[in-house]
């Protein structure tokens, strides 16, 4: 292989007009921005490509003197530069672009993304989504992407079809995923997957433990062993949000990067996405362990996670690349935009216009990105012997003119601050031309767009029907159990000077249990005809040790059919309950009720046996909104209609026995009683 040194010294080549070597392709006459170690620029320059490799580059004259090509592409008024590297994305999620925006991370993830993924993500989805993403990325000058999703074998095949270089990270989580019931299944899949793609020209298969909080130490041990054994990187989200880091420190007393380092996980080649909330000490650990970082400015801003300390990381010697994250949180795969944003954000955060200058930003999108994902031996710069991953950028557009050559740096600022992805004219990956004159040659865009629209229509239908049902939305977030259909209740004002213990000291009544609690109920009401209502209850039970144990529950009730008895009511309705393991704020934002009502009450509950039947007697004092008199409420639930009717008379009888007057009988639920006033 004849190579032209990567410098523009004119004495580096002697003209040899009669011994010109034939190559496949010459990109001729553009400004060649090499991003090599000397950051050489040839202006005007040419790049010679043979097979998959760059064989030479230099001034136009130098390359002309040594090479002639089967195909020469004129690059006058264009920049010839390394293809951009998207260091973190979830390519199939292009099919979820714009599904749900402007939501908090938990609502977005648990309320929208996960339910849709459970329903729709299959091999075809991942294949199509990756083709769609690849088409977008190639048109935008991205030649390599680093992916983390499910069915990664499909992602790999689609990347190959589109002609992109990719690191395909199969997601491993402790939870069941769209392509595995257990993480053991995923680890088995991964071993085959990595083996199958070994030594592939374009694809590296890799493990991608989603994050420390979605992993177990066992998962991370296994993925690290796989990564080390096969010499592939592993991909992981690290310290994306402040909450996640705080919770991790509370649980383990270690910040995430330190925790990973102590377990030897960072000894493998790690590509860490985000690193928004990392301490000074952790940054040094990232540098020491050679961990690469994928900076995703748009995603971090859009989900309000914060801004990663990119300047500090670069100063410490961490290799930081640019990533778009998935389309569901960005909502595009525009690495030009990410690069510009990375530069601007760093300046804004540092309050320094000299922070992250344009040349460094271009490096993040190219050679530093390649280093961050452990591909710099192949990609990231234009150097003889590296793969020909090259883009040609049109600099003759109105928005990039005029040009100055006051310093060597002008070209970088044109690329970062003025150019758009639409300025990408040609794209070459692994020596193959995949975009020529802005036309994508590898993917049938019309076909994949039609298929993508079709999936979107199905997701849309799924969502529209789901939005109409509070129950379906509740099912989607899990943990739900249906409860007894029939509820018998009797309720009335407690008589003046009511003493429950005295009143219950009756020969026919046995007290079997007792508790005291403060209940904070928030009712989410919906302005529709289904009559569903959702109650979020914080039940603060006073223990015998005088402590308070809060229990959080969520109860959904449908519309009730009522039957009235002597002093009692039988309700029949669908009723579902689940532990409320997310915040009230989450449920408010997720269910979007039309109204909210809050009730606080102090409850003394007696479990009693009356005429052989177990019942609960509640003595309730509603403290907010304050009510003048305490209530007695007697309740029982059952699956049996017969049983309900049998209890109805008995419960009414008991209410009278406890001294509540028949005329005081109240049929409504507290939430309605209080609202009616
Ligand atoms: Zn991500």
CSV table of N, CA, C and O in Angstrom, one decimal, residues 161-207:
chain,number,residue,atom,x,y,z
A,161,UNK,N,-27.7,-3.7,5.9
A,161,UNK,CA,-28.5,-3.4,4.7
A,161,UNK,C,-28.3,-2.0,4.3
A,161,UNK,O,-28.2,-1.6,3.1
A,162,UNK,N,-28.4,-1.1,5.3
A,162,UNK,CA,-28.3,0.3,5.0
A,162,UNK,C,-26.8,0.7,4.7
A,162,UNK,O,-26.6,1.8,4.1
A,163,UNK,N,-25.9,-0.1,5.1
A,163,UNK,CA,-24.5,0.1,4.8
A,163,UNK,C,-23.8,1.0,5.9
A,163,UNK,O,-23.0,1.9,5.6
A,164,UNK,N,-24.2,0.8,7.1
A,164,UNK,CA,-23.7,1.6,8.2
A,164,UNK,C,-22.8,0.8,9.1
A,164,UNK,O,-23.0,-0.4,9.3
A,165,UNK,N,-21.8,1.5,9.8
A,165,UNK,CA,-21.0,0.8,10.8
A,165,UNK,C,-21.8,0.9,12.1
A,165,UNK,O,-22.4,2.0,12.4
A,166,UNK,N,-21.8,-0.1,12.9
A,166,UNK,CA,-22.6,-0.1,14.1
A,166,UNK,C,-22.0,-1.0,15.2
A,166,UNK,O,-21.5,-2.0,14.9
A,167,UNK,N,-22.2,-0.5,16.4
A,167,UNK,CA,-22.0,-1.3,17.6
A,167,UNK,C,-23.4,-1.6,18.1
A,167,UNK,O,-24.1,-0.7,18.4
A,168,UNK,N,-23.8,-2.9,18.1
A,168,UNK,CA,-25.1,-3.2,18.4
A,168,UNK,C,-25.2,-3.8,19.8
A,168,UNK,O,-24.8,-5.0,20.0
A,169,UNK,N,-25.7,-3.0,20.7
A,169,UNK,CA,-25.7,-3.5,22.1
A,169,UNK,C,-27.1,-4.1,22.5
A,169,UNK,O,-28.1,-3.3,22.5
A,170,UNK,N,-27.1,-5.4,22.8
A,170,UNK,CA,-28.3,-6.0,23.2
A,170,UNK,C,-28.5,-5.6,24.7
A,170,UNK,O,-27.7,-5.9,25.6
A,171,UNK,N,-29.7,-5.0,25.0
A,171,UNK,CA,-30.0,-4.6,26.3
A,171,UNK,C,-30.2,-5.7,27.3
A,171,UNK,O,-31.0,-6.7,27.0
A,172,UNK,N,-29.6,-5.6,28.4
A,172,UNK,CA,-29.8,-6.6,29.5
A,172,UNK,C,-30.4,-5.9,30.7
A,172,UNK,O,-29.9,-4.8,31.1
A,173,UNK,N,-31.5,-6.3,31.2
A,173,UNK,CA,-32.1,-5.7,32.4
A,173,UNK,C,-32.6,-6.9,33.3
A,173,UNK,O,-32.9,-8.0,32.8
A,174,UNK,N,-32.8,-6.5,34.5
A,174,UNK,CA,-33.3,-7.5,35.5
A,174,UNK,C,-34.8,-7.7,35.3
A,174,UNK,O,-35.3,-8.7,35.8
A,175,UNK,N,-35.5,-6.8,34.6
A,175,UNK,CA,-36.9,-7.0,34.3
A,175,UNK,C,-37.1,-7.8,33.0
A,175,UNK,O,-36.3,-7.8,32.2
A,176,UNK,N,-38.3,-8.4,32.9
A,176,UNK,CA,-38.6,-9.0,31.6
A,176,UNK,C,-38.6,-7.9,30.5
A,176,UNK,O,-39.0,-6.8,30.8
A,177,UNK,N,-38.1,-8.2,29.3
A,177,UNK,CA,-38.0,-7.2,28.3
A,177,UNK,C,-38.7,-7.7,27.0
A,177,UNK,O,-39.2,-8.9,27.0
A,178,UNK,N,-38.9,-6.9,26.0
A,178,UNK,CA,-39.6,-7.3,24.8
A,178,UNK,C,-39.0,-8.6,24.1
A,178,UNK,O,-39.7,-9.2,23.4
A,179,UNK,N,-37.8,-8.9,24.4
A,179,UNK,CA,-37.3,-10.1,23.7
A,179,UNK,C,-36.7,-11.1,24.7
A,179,UNK,O,-36.1,-12.1,24.3
A,180,UNK,N,-37.0,-11.0,26.0
A,180,UNK,CA,-36.6,-12.0,26.9
A,180,UNK,C,-37.4,-12.0,28.2
A,180,UNK,O,-37.7,-10.9,28.7
A,181,UNK,N,-37.7,-13.1,28.7
A,181,UNK,CA,-38.4,-13.2,30.0
A,181,UNK,C,-37.5,-13.0,31.2
A,181,UNK,O,-37.9,-12.5,32.2
A,182,UNK,N,-36.2,-13.4,31.0
A,182,UNK,CA,-35.3,-13.3,32.1
A,182,UNK,C,-33.9,-12.8,31.5
A,182,UNK,O,-33.7,-13.0,30.4
A,183,UNK,N,-33.1,-12.3,32.4
A,183,UNK,CA,-31.8,-11.8,31.9
A,183,UNK,C,-30.9,-13.0,31.5
A,183,UNK,O,-30.1,-12.9,30.7
A,184,UNK,N,-31.2,-14.2,32.1
A,184,UNK,CA,-30.4,-15.3,31.7
A,184,UNK,C,-30.6,-15.6,30.2
A,184,UNK,O,-29.7,-16.0,29.5
A,185,UNK,N,-31.9,-15.5,29.8
A,185,UNK,CA,-32.2,-15.7,28.4
A,185,UNK,C,-31.3,-14.7,27.5
A,185,UNK,O,-30.8,-15.0,26.5
A,186,UNK,N,-31.3,-13.4,28.0
A,186,UNK,CA,-30.6,-12.4,27.2
A,186,UNK,C,-29.1,-12.8,27.1
A,186,UNK,O,-28.4,-12.6,26.1
A,187,UNK,N,-28.5,-13.2,28.3
A,187,UNK,CA,-27.1,-13.5,28.3
A,187,UNK,C,-26.8,-14.7,27.3
A,187,UNK,O,-25.8,-14.7,26.6
A,188,UNK,N,-27.7,-15.7,27.3
A,188,UNK,CA,-27.5,-16.8,26.3
A,188,UNK,C,-27.5,-16.2,24.9
A,188,UNK,O,-26.7,-16.6,24.0
A,189,UNK,N,-28.5,-15.4,24.6
A,189,UNK,CA,-28.7,-14.8,23.3
A,189,UNK,C,-27.4,-14.0,22.9
A,189,UNK,O,-26.9,-14.1,21.8
A,190,UNK,N,-26.9,-13.3,23.9
A,190,UNK,CA,-25.7,-12.4,23.7
A,190,UNK,C,-24.5,-13.2,23.3
A,190,UNK,O,-23.8,-12.8,22.4
A,191,UNK,N,-24.3,-14.3,24.0
A,191,UNK,CA,-23.1,-15.1,23.7
A,191,UNK,C,-23.1,-15.6,22.2
A,191,UNK,O,-22.1,-15.5,21.5
A,192,UNK,N,-24.3,-16.0,21.7
A,192,UNK,CA,-24.4,-16.4,20.3
A,192,UNK,C,-24.3,-15.2,19.4
A,192,UNK,O,-23.7,-15.3,18.3
A,193,UNK,N,-24.9,-14.1,19.8
A,193,UNK,CA,-25.0,-12.9,19.0
A,193,UNK,C,-23.5,-12.4,18.7
A,193,UNK,O,-23.1,-12.1,17.6
A,194,UNK,N,-22.8,-12.3,19.8
A,194,UNK,CA,-21.4,-11.8,19.7
A,194,UNK,C,-20.6,-12.7,18.8
A,194,UNK,O,-19.9,-12.2,17.9
A,195,UNK,N,-20.8,-14.0,19.1
A,195,UNK,CA,-20.0,-15.0,18.3
A,195,UNK,C,-20.3,-14.9,16.8
A,195,UNK,O,-19.4,-14.9,16.0
A,196,UNK,N,-21.6,-14.8,16.5
A,196,UNK,CA,-22.0,-14.8,15.1
A,196,UNK,C,-21.5,-13.6,14.3
A,196,UNK,O,-21.2,-13.7,13.1
A,197,UNK,N,-21.3,-12.4,15.0
A,197,UNK,CA,-20.9,-11.2,14.3
A,197,UNK,C,-19.4,-11.0,14.4
A,197,UNK,O,-18.9,-9.9,14.0
A,198,UNK,N,-18.7,-11.9,15.0
A,198,UNK,CA,-17.3,-11.7,15.2
A,198,UNK,C,-16.6,-11.5,13.9
A,198,UNK,O,-16.9,-12.1,12.9
A,199,UNK,N,-15.7,-10.5,13.8
A,199,UNK,CA,-14.9,-10.2,12.6
A,199,UNK,C,-15.8,-9.6,11.5
A,199,UNK,O,-15.3,-9.6,10.3
A,200,UNK,N,-17.0,-9.2,11.7
A,200,UNK,CA,-17.8,-8.6,10.6
A,200,UNK,C,-17.2,-7.3,10.3
A,200,UNK,O,-16.7,-6.6,11.1
A,201,UNK,N,-17.3,-6.9,9.0
A,201,UNK,CA,-16.8,-5.7,8.5
A,201,UNK,C,-17.4,-4.4,9.1
A,201,UNK,O,-16.8,-3.4,9.3
A,202,UNK,N,-18.7,-4.5,9.4
A,202,UNK,CA,-19.4,-3.3,9.8
A,202,UNK,C,-20.0,-3.4,11.2
A,202,UNK,O,-20.1,-2.3,11.9
A,203,UNK,N,-20.3,-4.6,11.7
A,203,UNK,CA,-21.0,-4.7,13.0
A,203,UNK,C,-20.2,-5.3,14.1
A,203,UNK,O,-19.4,-6.3,13.9
A,204,UNK,N,-20.3,-4.7,15.2
A,204,UNK,CA,-19.7,-5.3,16.5
A,204,UNK,C,-20.9,-5.6,17.4
A,204,UNK,O,-21.7,-4.6,17.7
A,205,UNK,N,-21.1,-6.8,17.8
A,205,UNK,CA,-22.2,-7.1,18.7
A,205,UNK,C,-21.7,-7.0,20.1
A,205,UNK,O,-20.5,-7.4,20.4
A,206,UNK,N,-22.5,-6.4,21.0
A,206,UNK,CA,-22.0,-6.1,22.4
A,206,UNK,C,-23.1,-6.2,23.4
A,206,UNK,O,-24.3,-6.0,23.1
A,207,UNK,N,-22.7,-6.5,24.7
A,207,UNK,CA,-23.7,-6.4,25.7
A,207,UNK,C,-24.0,-5.0,26.1
A,207,UNK,O,-23.1,-4.1,26.1
